[in-house]
Amino acid sequence: MVTFAILASVAVIGALGVVLLRQPIHAALSLVGTLLTLAVLFVTLQAHFLAAIQVIVYGGAIMVLFLFVIMLLNIEHERKEVQPWLRWAAYGVGLVAATGLIVGAMLDPRQAPDHAVVRDTLQGGHPRLIAEVLYGEFMLAFQLVGVLLLTGMVGAVALVQRPRPQRTSAMIDERRKERASDALEAGGR
Amino acid sequence: MTGDPVSWAALAPFLALAGALVNGLFGARLREPLPGVIASVAVGAAFVLSLVAFATFGERDAGVGVRLWEFMPVAGLDLAVAFHLDQLSLLMMLIITGVGALIHVYSIGYMHGDDGYARYFSALNLFVAAMLVLVMADSYPLLFVGWEGVGVCSFLLIGFWYRQKQNPDAARKAFIVNRIGDAGFLVAMFLIYRTFGTLTISEVNGAVGGFAFGAAALTGIGVLLMVAAAGKSAQLPLHVWLPDAMAGPTPVSALIHAATMVTAGVYLIARSAPLFAASPDASAVVAWVGGITALAAAIVAFAQTDIKKILAYSTISQLGFMFVAVGVGAYWVGIFHVLTHACFKGLLFLTSGSVIHGLGGEQDVRRMGGLRRLMPVTAATALVGTLAIAGVPLLSGFFSKDAILLYTFSSTLLADHGSLVLYGLLLVTAFMTAAYMGRWYLLVFEGEPRLTAESRAKVHESPRVMTVPLVVLAALSVLIGYVGLPSFAFPNLIAPWLQAATASVPFDYPPVWAEWLLIGVAVLVAAGGLALAWWVYALQSGRPVTRFGSGRLAAFARNGLGFDALYRSAVVGPSEGTAAGLALLDRDVLDRGLAASVTTAGFLARAITLLQTGYVRNYALAMLAGAVILVLVVVIAGVRA
Amino acid sequence: MVGTEAYVTLSAVLFTIGAVGVLTRRSAIMIFLCVELMLNAANLALVAYAYQWAGTGLLTGISGQTAVFIILAVAAAEVAIGLGILVAIFRNRASTDVDALSEVRL
């Protein structure tokens, strides 16, 4: 109970940080904090494998990517709002959404399962069990994810390519002239 | 087509229809007088067919049926286009095609030089075709087809000179008033089907015997048929269209509004004779409407100053006589008067057409007079017609009118419905008929000429193509009456012949001496009327005739006894008011409303474009809000369930 | 042991914070970050329910975690592509201001 309270508070504070912090680096680091907290929460929910994956993939790969881009592009902090009403509208919608979801969750009290039973069943989210389901029941989904990752790789590479200059005949002539003048200069010296 | 010559008469309407089509489609390319010749030949051929059929019909006691093709074979009703040729229909066909052919020939001369020469003959032929279908039909719906057809042709021909506004107005008036009658016809047909289960006339007539005498169903049907007849035959209160119909060319007035179409109502009742014979109440309605109409129209005729309007009211009055005849149960007498009236009224109209033509368009009798010397043939034939209609002995009108008087006097069918009062009414009307017709003749043809200068310059006798039909009709007016001599003393050919096709009603014949007395009374009445006319209009030979009726009663009579004014205030006024109100509604409310909705739509469209800001975050906000709402609804509603 | 509702409540809170962040932040990178937050909130909810349903049977329980596993993979691919697009845009305009990128007009 206490564990959960502490962990939940940390997660929420981290989330608020993402939203409210000015500097992008600060916000990204705040998100990392939240993600790690979430990983711990996974552990309490008998999903040890998932927690590990969360840390490795999210924290180790995705956030690193984010930080690289932020630093590379030298993103500054934002300027003034153009539409102030949007902020308040967003808060309003958010409040409604949160209340609604919480109410929805509360309205459906379930019998908390027996911890021992769950531990035996899930075995801490053992990789073997996940693999059995993934390669069995969800085989199609697994293959599709593979395709998706391939597409992502190709797309990412294609997106960051610098456009190659077109080699028109005019440019080839110009290039030859440059090389000739360079050779002349070099030969002259 | 069988080998029976009587059935060949079924071709007659198609001949007339062919003539109408030729003239209608190609008339513009044909030069005068070719369209007129084509039309006359078509009707003449139809007349020959009718004559052959008439001659070969002989002593048969049943009609000949000619079935052409299926029309409406539905469950419970098997309507076909079929003709029923019996004595009644053959006689009517002879009248239609015979008088019709004469009038077609006359029109060749009368319509000479008119722009719509071919159109005229096309419509006239079409009329003959429709009228033939009407009298040959073996079922009420087919009769109604002919009924409507003649109405349409009447409309086309009344409004023939459509460029002057009053002519199409008159045509419309005729059509609309006729419509009221047609409504009665339709309801009557519904009732007939409901009562008898069939619409074939011979079957209906045969089934009447199964009903009680004076049954309510029969009375209802009879009254409704009378409504229809009143519309078509211009009886009170649906008579208002006939005087206005004089706007059409005079031959049209002669053929349609004197000899044939207006007698369709009488024909309808004679055709349904068994039904009327079994319902004294319906017959009483028929007779009394006819009687009152006859008297009222005669009063109005006195005050008219248009040469054709006098004859128009006279026609209404004579039709009233015919209705009295069929009302008291003397069906053959009514048809007999149709026959004689076709001859002398057709003649009278054609002579007035000759006068109008000869004077270059003048129609006011106050500007005529003394034409006997200037147009001798026309005057002589007009005199014959006048004497015939007045009921001078030995002319046709005498025999038919006298028969009507006799049978009205001795009716048993309407003995409880005031048949004697009717007799008196008719007697007075006969007196007035003689008087106003005498007035007509004297004002037009006798005395000192009161012509205008331009009429005086143009006046001429009409060409032979117009005067020959006049002479033929005059001869007929004299001779045709001899088929219907008073049966108590002389051989009567027409009565037994027609009675087989209509119905036989018992009459309370007075003794022979009384019948002679009645004839004498009728003669006296006619003579008295003519004498009165002579005294008022001719004896003032030295002084110019000034008595045209200038008192208030005369003015009231001249306006048709106020019927037109009544219709105007009761029907036309409110209709026009409603139409104006609706137009206002349409223009101000609906049109403005539509314009407003257009503006509103534009406003809404512009308002909606405000949503398209182009900012991604606005769109994202909208998406989020929508998604939240949907999810919440599902979650909470689902959870609660 | 805390009930499932607590975890779901936490997930809801994190999700809405992320949504508000998406709407409020103006830089494209920051919006992306908030989207990642939302994804994680969803993952948490899934794992919580997996725990809840594991009491009834293995398949139900383990399916939730497998789903999270797949979502993680998808998120990774998505981030790669998304950042690639961002870089491409930044090359063109030298700014990641979303409002300035308002060419998505219907």
Coordinates of C-alpha atoms in Angstrom, one line a residue, chain B residues 301-561:
Chain B
A301 CA -85.1 35.8 -74.8
F302 CA -87.6 38.7 -75.0
A303 CA -85.1 41.2 -73.8
Q304 CA -82.1 40.2 -75.9
T305 CA -80.8 42.3 -78.7
D306 CA -78.2 40.1 -80.1
I307 CA -79.4 38.0 -83.0
K308 CA -77.7 34.9 -81.8
K309 CA -78.4 35.4 -78.1
I310 CA -82.1 35.3 -78.8
L311 CA -81.7 32.0 -80.5
A312 CA -79.5 30.8 -77.7
Y313 CA -82.1 31.4 -75.0
S314 CA -84.6 29.9 -77.3
T315 CA -82.5 26.8 -77.5
I316 CA -82.4 26.6 -73.7
S317 CA -86.1 27.0 -73.6
Q318 CA -86.8 24.3 -76.2
L319 CA -84.4 21.9 -74.4
G320 CA -86.6 22.5 -71.4
F321 CA -89.5 21.2 -73.4
M322 CA -87.5 18.1 -74.3
F323 CA -86.7 17.5 -70.7
V324 CA -90.4 17.8 -69.7
A325 CA -91.2 15.3 -72.4
V326 CA -88.7 12.7 -71.1
G327 CA -89.6 13.6 -67.6
V328 CA -93.3 12.7 -67.9
G329 CA -92.3 9.4 -69.5
A330 CA -92.8 10.2 -73.2
Y331 CA -89.3 9.3 -74.2
W332 CA -90.0 9.1 -77.9
V333 CA -91.6 12.5 -77.9
G334 CA -88.5 14.0 -76.4
I335 CA -86.3 12.5 -79.1
F336 CA -88.8 13.5 -81.7
H337 CA -88.5 17.1 -80.6
V338 CA -84.8 16.7 -80.7
L339 CA -85.2 15.7 -84.4
T340 CA -87.5 18.6 -85.3
H341 CA -85.5 21.1 -83.2
A342 CA -82.3 20.1 -84.9
C343 CA -83.8 20.9 -88.2
F344 CA -85.5 24.3 -87.4
K345 CA -83.1 25.6 -84.9
G346 CA -80.1 24.6 -87.0
L347 CA -81.9 26.4 -89.8
L348 CA -82.5 29.5 -87.7
F349 CA -78.9 29.7 -86.6
L350 CA -77.6 29.3 -90.1
T351 CA -79.9 32.0 -91.4
S352 CA -78.6 34.3 -88.6
G353 CA -75.1 33.4 -89.7
S354 CA -76.1 34.3 -93.2
V355 CA -77.3 37.7 -92.0
I356 CA -74.2 38.3 -90.0
H357 CA -72.0 37.3 -92.9
G358 CA -74.0 39.4 -95.3
L359 CA -73.8 42.5 -93.1
G360 CA -70.1 42.1 -92.6
G361 CA -70.3 41.1 -88.9
E362 CA -73.2 43.0 -87.5
Q363 CA -75.1 41.1 -84.8
D364 CA -77.3 43.7 -83.1
V365 CA -80.9 43.4 -84.2
R366 CA -81.4 47.1 -83.4
R367 CA -79.3 47.8 -86.5
M368 CA -81.0 45.4 -88.8
G369 CA -84.5 45.3 -90.4
G370 CA -85.9 45.2 -93.8
L371 CA -83.6 42.5 -94.9
R372 CA -86.3 40.6 -96.7
R373 CA -85.8 42.5 -99.8
L374 CA -82.0 42.5 -99.6
M375 CA -81.5 38.8 -98.7
P376 CA -84.6 37.0 -100.0
V377 CA -83.5 33.4 -99.7
T378 CA -82.3 33.9 -96.2
A379 CA -85.5 35.7 -95.2
A380 CA -87.7 33.0 -96.7
T381 CA -86.0 30.2 -95.0
A382 CA -85.8 32.1 -91.7
L383 CA -89.6 32.6 -91.9
V384 CA -90.1 28.9 -92.3
G385 CA -87.9 28.3 -89.3
T386 CA -89.8 30.8 -87.2
L387 CA -93.1 29.4 -88.1
A388 CA -91.9 25.9 -87.3
I389 CA -90.6 26.8 -83.9
A390 CA -93.7 28.8 -83.1
G391 CA -95.8 25.7 -83.7
V392 CA -97.8 26.7 -86.7
P393 CA -99.8 23.7 -87.8
L394 CA -98.5 21.3 -90.4
L395 CA -94.9 22.3 -89.8
S396 CA -92.7 20.0 -87.9
G397 CA -92.5 22.0 -84.7
F398 CA -96.2 21.9 -84.4
F399 CA -96.3 18.1 -84.2
S400 CA -93.5 17.6 -81.8
K401 CA -94.5 20.5 -79.5
D402 CA -98.1 19.4 -79.5
A403 CA -97.1 15.9 -78.6
I404 CA -95.2 17.2 -75.6
L405 CA -98.2 19.2 -74.5
L406 CA -100.5 16.2 -74.9
Y407 CA -98.3 13.8 -73.0
T408 CA -97.6 16.2 -70.2
F409 CA -101.4 16.7 -69.8
S410 CA -102.0 13.0 -69.7
S411 CA -99.1 11.8 -67.6
T412 CA -99.7 9.2 -65.0
L413 CA -96.1 9.0 -63.9
L414 CA -96.1 12.5 -62.7
A415 CA -99.7 12.8 -61.9
D416 CA -98.8 13.3 -58.2
H417 CA -96.0 15.7 -59.0
G418 CA -98.0 18.5 -60.6
S419 CA -98.1 17.4 -64.2
L420 CA -101.0 19.6 -64.9
V421 CA -99.2 22.6 -63.5
L422 CA -96.4 21.7 -65.9
Y423 CA -98.8 21.6 -68.7
G424 CA -99.9 25.2 -67.9
L425 CA -96.3 26.3 -67.7
L426 CA -95.5 24.8 -71.0
L427 CA -98.5 26.4 -72.6
V428 CA -97.4 29.8 -71.4
T429 CA -93.9 29.2 -72.6
A430 CA -95.3 28.1 -76.0
F431 CA -97.1 31.4 -76.3
M432 CA -93.9 33.3 -75.4
T433 CA -91.9 31.2 -77.8
A434 CA -94.1 32.2 -80.7
A435 CA -94.0 35.8 -79.5
Y436 CA -90.3 36.2 -79.1
M437 CA -89.5 34.3 -82.3
G438 CA -91.9 36.5 -84.1
R439 CA -90.1 39.5 -82.6
W440 CA -86.8 38.0 -83.9
Y441 CA -88.0 37.6 -87.4
L442 CA -89.7 41.0 -87.6
L443 CA -86.9 42.9 -86.2
V444 CA -84.4 41.3 -88.5
F445 CA -86.2 41.0 -91.8
E446 CA -89.2 43.3 -91.8
G447 CA -89.9 47.0 -91.5
E448 CA -87.7 49.8 -92.5
P449 CA -84.0 49.0 -92.6
R450 CA -82.1 50.4 -89.6
L451 CA -78.7 49.5 -91.0
T452 CA -75.5 51.4 -90.3
A453 CA -73.8 53.0 -93.3
E454 CA -71.1 50.3 -93.5
S455 CA -73.6 47.5 -93.3
R456 CA -75.6 49.1 -96.0
A457 CA -72.6 49.1 -98.2
K458 CA -71.8 45.5 -97.7
V459 CA -75.2 43.8 -97.6
H460 CA -75.5 40.9 -100.0
E461 CA -77.2 37.6 -100.2
S462 CA -75.0 34.7 -99.2
P463 CA -73.3 32.4 -101.8
R464 CA -75.0 29.2 -102.9
V465 CA -72.8 27.0 -100.8
M466 CA -74.5 28.7 -97.8
T467 CA -78.0 29.1 -99.1
V468 CA -78.5 25.5 -100.4
P469 CA -78.2 24.0 -96.9
L470 CA -80.7 26.6 -95.7
V471 CA -83.2 25.5 -98.3
V472 CA -82.6 21.8 -97.4
L473 CA -83.1 22.5 -93.8
A474 CA -86.2 24.5 -94.4
A475 CA -87.7 21.6 -96.4
L476 CA -86.8 19.3 -93.6
S477 CA -88.4 21.6 -91.1
V478 CA -91.6 21.3 -93.0
L479 CA -91.6 17.6 -93.7
I480 CA -89.9 15.8 -90.9
G481 CA -92.8 16.3 -88.6
Y482 CA -94.9 13.9 -90.5
V483 CA -93.3 10.8 -89.0
G484 CA -94.8 11.7 -85.7
L485 CA -98.4 12.5 -86.4
P486 CA -100.7 12.5 -83.4
S487 CA -101.3 8.8 -82.8
F488 CA -105.0 9.0 -81.8
A489 CA -106.1 9.8 -85.3
F490 CA -103.2 9.4 -87.6
P491 CA -100.5 6.8 -88.3
N492 CA -97.5 7.5 -86.2
L493 CA -94.3 6.0 -87.5
I494 CA -91.7 7.2 -85.0
A495 CA -93.4 6.3 -81.7
P496 CA -93.5 2.5 -81.9
W497 CA -90.1 2.5 -83.6
L498 CA -88.4 4.4 -80.8
Q499 CA -90.4 2.9 -78.0
A500 CA -88.7 -0.4 -78.5
A501 CA -85.4 1.2 -77.7
T502 CA -86.5 3.2 -74.8
A503 CA -89.4 2.4 -72.4
S504 CA -93.1 2.3 -72.4
V505 CA -94.9 4.2 -69.7
P506 CA -98.7 4.2 -69.2
F507 CA -100.5 7.3 -70.0
D508 CA -104.0 8.5 -69.2
Y509 CA -105.1 9.4 -72.7
P510 CA -108.0 11.8 -72.7
P511 CA -110.9 11.1 -75.1
V512 CA -110.5 11.9 -78.8
W513 CA -112.5 15.1 -78.6
A514 CA -110.4 16.3 -75.8
E515 CA -107.3 15.7 -77.8
W516 CA -108.6 17.7 -80.7
L517 CA -109.4 20.4 -78.1
L518 CA -105.8 20.4 -76.8
I519 CA -104.5 20.7 -80.3
G520 CA -106.8 23.7 -80.9
V521 CA -105.5 25.3 -77.7
A522 CA -101.9 24.8 -78.8
V523 CA -102.7 26.4 -82.2
L524 CA -104.4 29.3 -80.6
V525 CA -101.5 29.9 -78.3
A526 CA -99.1 29.9 -81.3
A527 CA -101.3 32.2 -83.3
G528 CA -101.7 34.5 -80.3
G529 CA -98.0 34.7 -79.8
L530 CA -97.3 35.5 -83.4
A531 CA -100.1 38.1 -83.4
L532 CA -98.7 39.8 -80.3
A533 CA -95.3 40.0 -82.0
W534 CA -96.9 41.4 -85.2
W535 CA -98.9 43.9 -83.2
V536 CA -95.9 45.2 -81.3
Y537 CA -93.2 45.1 -83.9
A538 CA -94.8 45.2 -87.3
L539 CA -97.9 47.3 -87.1
Q540 CA -95.9 50.3 -86.1
S541 CA -94.8 50.3 -89.8
G542 CA -95.0 54.0 -90.1
R543 CA -93.1 54.8 -86.9
P544 CA -89.6 53.5 -86.1
V545 CA -89.7 50.6 -83.8
T546 CA -88.5 51.9 -80.4
R547 CA -89.8 49.3 -78.0
F548 CA -86.7 47.4 -77.2
G549 CA -87.5 47.0 -73.6
S550 CA -86.0 49.6 -71.4
G551 CA -87.8 49.0 -68.1
R552 CA -86.1 47.5 -65.1
L553 CA -87.7 44.1 -65.7
A554 CA -86.3 44.1 -69.2
A555 CA -82.9 45.0 -67.9
F556 CA -83.1 42.2 -65.4
A557 CA -84.2 39.8 -68.1
R558 CA -81.5 41.0 -70.4
N559 CA -78.9 40.0 -67.8
G560 CA -80.2 36.5 -67.8
L561 CA -82.3 36.8 -64.7

